[in-house]
């Protein structure tokens, strides 16, 4: 499990990026958020997540 900080998240488009502890960025899509209710993230939130390799880098 990785830890990181939400770099930005666009609610209307449903995606954003997380700054990982190792300095890399990971793409996040609203369908990957595991929470009840509206699936969104706020800039600066600390999050725990797993990554998988996507065609343009980790997601």
Backbone as a printed PyTorch tensor [residue, N CA C, xyz], in Angstrom:
tensor([[[  0.8540,  -1.1730,   0.0000],
         [  0.0000,   0.0000,   0.0000],
         [  0.9000,   1.2360,   0.0000]],

        [[  0.6150,   2.1650,  -0.8910],
         [  1.3710,   3.4110,  -1.0090],
         [  0.6740,   4.5360,  -0.2550]],

        [[  1.4410,   5.5590,   0.0840],
         [  0.9190,   6.7800,   0.6900],
         [  1.2640,   7.9330,  -0.2440]],

        [[  0.4080,   8.9360,  -0.2800],
         [  0.6770,  10.0990,  -1.1020],
         [ -0.2450,  11.2440,  -0.7390]],

        [[ -0.0770,  12.3480,  -1.4680],
         [ -0.8700,  13.5510,  -1.2530],
         [ -1.5490,  13.9280,  -2.5580]],

        [[ -2.8200,  14.2780,  -2.4810],
         [ -3.5540,  14.6710,  -3.6840],
         [ -2.9550,  15.9750,  -4.2090]],

        [[ -2.4520,  15.9180,  -5.4400],
         [ -1.8610,  17.0880,  -6.0900],
         [ -2.9840,  17.9880,  -6.6010]],

        [[ -3.9190,  17.3980,  -7.3220],
         [ -5.1460,  18.0800,  -7.7540],
         [ -6.1500,  17.0420,  -8.1940]],

        [[ -7.4280,  17.4270,  -8.1340],
         [ -8.5040,  16.5570,  -8.5800],
         [ -9.6160,  17.4320,  -9.1300]],

        [[-10.0300,  17.1640, -10.3760],
         [-11.0810,  17.9310, -11.0380],
         [-12.3920,  17.1640, -10.9080]],

        [[-13.3000,  17.6740, -10.0680],
         [-14.5820,  16.9960,  -9.8410],
         [-15.4070,  16.8640, -11.1130]],

        [[-15.4140,  17.8980, -11.9460],
         [-16.2650,  17.8530, -13.1400],
         [-15.7480,  16.8650, -14.1800]],

        [[-14.4400,  16.6580, -14.2300],
         [-13.8670,  15.6930, -15.1750],
         [-13.6590,  14.3220, -14.5400]],

        [[-13.6310,  14.2660, -13.2080],
         [-13.5380,  12.9870, -12.5110],
         [-12.1610,  12.3650, -12.4550]],

        [[-11.1050,  13.1780, -12.5640],
         [ -9.7620,  12.6270, -12.4500],
         [ -8.8020,  13.6550, -11.8780]],

        [[ -7.6180,  13.1730, -11.5030],
         [ -6.5820,  14.0460, -10.9770],
         [ -5.2880,  13.2790, -10.7940]],

        [[ -4.3960,  13.8220,  -9.9700],
         [ -3.0980,  13.1960,  -9.7420],
         [ -2.7480,  13.2040,  -8.2650]],

        [[ -2.0530,  12.1620,  -7.8570],
         [ -1.5490,  12.0180,  -6.4960],
         [ -0.0250,  12.0750,  -6.5630]],

        [[  0.5970,  12.8560,  -5.6660],
         [  2.0530,  12.8810,  -5.5380],
         [  2.4490,  11.7460,  -4.6040]],

        [[  3.2020,  10.8030,  -5.1350],
         [  3.6250,   9.6330,  -4.3640],
         [  4.8240,   9.9900,  -3.4810]],

        [[  5.0530,   9.1790,  -2.4530],
         [  6.1780,   9.4090,  -1.5420],
         [  7.5230,   9.3770,  -2.2540]],

        [[  7.6290,   8.6150,  -3.3510],
         [  8.9010,   8.5110,  -4.0690],
         [  9.1220,   9.6680,  -5.0400]],

        [[  8.1900,  10.6350,  -5.0750],
         [  8.3360,  11.8030,  -5.9410],
         [  7.6270,  11.6940,  -7.2740]],

        [[  7.1470,  10.5150,  -7.6190],
         [  6.4250,  10.3520,  -8.8810],
         [  4.9620,  10.7560,  -8.6960]],

        [[  4.2560,  10.9070,  -9.8020],
         [  2.8270,  11.2120,  -9.7790],
         [  2.0460,  10.0110, -10.2800]],

        [[  0.8750,   9.7940,  -9.6980],
         [ -0.0030,   8.7010, -10.1170],
         [ -1.3540,   9.2870, -10.5150]],

        [[ -1.8640,   8.8590, -11.6600],
         [ -3.1800,   9.2620, -12.1440],
         [ -4.2510,   8.5970, -11.2870]],

        [[ -5.3220,   9.3280, -10.9820],
         [ -6.4490,   8.7380, -10.2470],
         [ -7.7510,   9.1260, -10.9440]],

        [[ -8.6030,   8.1270, -11.1710],
         [ -9.9210,   8.3250, -11.7850],
         [-10.9720,   8.0780, -10.7150]],

        [[-12.0820,   8.8000, -10.7960],
         [-13.1070,   8.6920,  -9.7490],
         [-13.6230,   7.2680,  -9.5680]],

        [[-13.5650,   6.4390, -10.5980],
         [-14.0470,   5.0620, -10.4720],
         [-13.1280,   4.2140,  -9.5900]],

        [[-11.9100,   4.7030,  -9.3210],
         [-10.9590,   3.9660,  -8.4830],
         [-11.0270,   4.3630,  -7.0150]],

        [[-11.7950,   5.3970,  -6.6980],
         [-11.8880,   5.8730,  -5.3160],
         [-12.8300,   4.9610,  -4.5350]],

        [[-12.3310,   4.4290,  -3.4300],
         [-13.1270,   3.5240,  -2.6030],
         [-13.6540,   4.2830,  -1.3890]],

        [[-14.8410,   4.8430,  -1.5350],
         [-15.5020,   5.5380,  -0.4290],
         [-17.0010,   5.5180,  -0.6700]],

        [[-17.7440,   5.8030,   0.3660],
         [-19.1960,   5.8740,   0.2370],
         [-19.5880,   7.2490,  -0.2910]],

        [[-20.6970,   7.3160,  -1.0050],
         [-21.2040,   8.5990,  -1.4850],
         [-20.4410,   9.1170,  -2.6910]],

        [[-20.3840,  10.4520,  -2.7880],
         [-19.7360,  11.1190,  -3.9250],
         [-18.2410,  10.8490,  -3.9000]],

        [[-17.6930,  10.4010,  -5.0110],
         [-16.2910,  10.0020,  -5.0700],
         [-15.4400,  11.1540,  -5.5800]],

        [[-14.7910,  11.8370,  -4.6450],
         [-13.9560,  12.9830,  -4.9610],
         [-12.7820,  13.0270,  -3.9950]],

        [[-11.7610,  13.7900,  -4.3440],
         [-10.6020,  14.0110,  -3.4890],
         [-10.3380,  15.5120,  -3.4300]],

        [[ -9.7760,  15.9750,  -2.3280],
         [ -9.4430,  17.3890,  -2.1780],
         [ -7.9270,  17.5650,  -2.2150]],

        [[ -7.4790,  18.6400,  -2.8540],
         [ -6.0590,  18.9480,  -2.9170],
         [ -5.4830,  18.9710,  -1.5050]],

        [[ -4.3470,  18.2840,  -1.3320],
         [ -3.6870,  18.2360,  -0.0380],
         [ -4.0840,  17.0640,   0.8390]],

        [[ -5.1470,  16.3290,   0.4630],
         [ -5.5530,  15.1460,   1.2270],
         [ -4.4360,  14.1090,   1.2150]],

        [[ -4.2020,  13.4560,   2.3460],
         [ -3.2860,  12.3210,   2.4090],
         [ -4.1080,  11.0680,   2.1390]],

        [[ -3.6250,  10.2400,   1.2180],
         [ -4.3700,   9.0510,   0.8130],
         [ -3.4700,   7.8160,   0.8080]],

        [[ -4.0860,   6.6590,   0.9770],
         [ -3.4260,   5.3600,   0.8290],
         [ -3.9890,   4.7230,  -0.4240]],

        [[ -3.1210,   4.0900,  -1.2170],
         [ -3.5770,   3.5560,  -2.4950],
         [ -2.6280,   2.4940,  -3.0290]],

        [[ -3.1390,   1.6800,  -3.9220],
         [ -2.3440,   0.7250,  -4.6880],
         [ -2.2510,   1.2570,  -6.1070]],

        [[ -1.1370,   0.9890,  -6.7810],
         [ -0.9830,   1.4310,  -8.1680],
         [ -0.9040,   0.2320,  -9.1020]],

        [[ -1.2020,   0.5050, -10.3530],
         [ -0.9890,  -0.4650, -11.4260],
         [ -0.4090,   0.3120, -12.5900]],

        [[  0.3670,  -0.3540, -13.4170],
         [  0.9760,   0.3110, -14.5610],
         [ -0.0520,   0.5400, -15.6530]],

        [[ -0.1490,   1.7860, -16.0930],
         [ -1.0110,   2.1460, -17.2080],
         [ -0.1450,   2.5020, -18.4020]],

        [[ -0.7350,   2.7480, -19.5640],
         [  0.0440,   3.0570, -20.7580],
         [  0.8420,   4.3570, -20.6430]],

        [[  0.4250,   5.2630, -19.7450],
         [  1.1180,   6.5450, -19.5900],
         [  1.7710,   6.6850, -18.2220]],

        [[  1.9420,   5.5750, -17.4980],
         [  2.5620,   5.6210, -16.1780],
         [  1.6550,   5.0230, -15.1280]],

        [[  2.0570,   5.1600, -13.8490],
         [  1.2620,   4.5500, -12.7800],
         [ -0.1100,   5.1900, -12.6370]],

        [[ -1.0740,   4.3400, -12.2860],
         [ -2.4210,   4.8510, -12.0210],
         [ -3.0120,   4.0980, -10.8550]]])
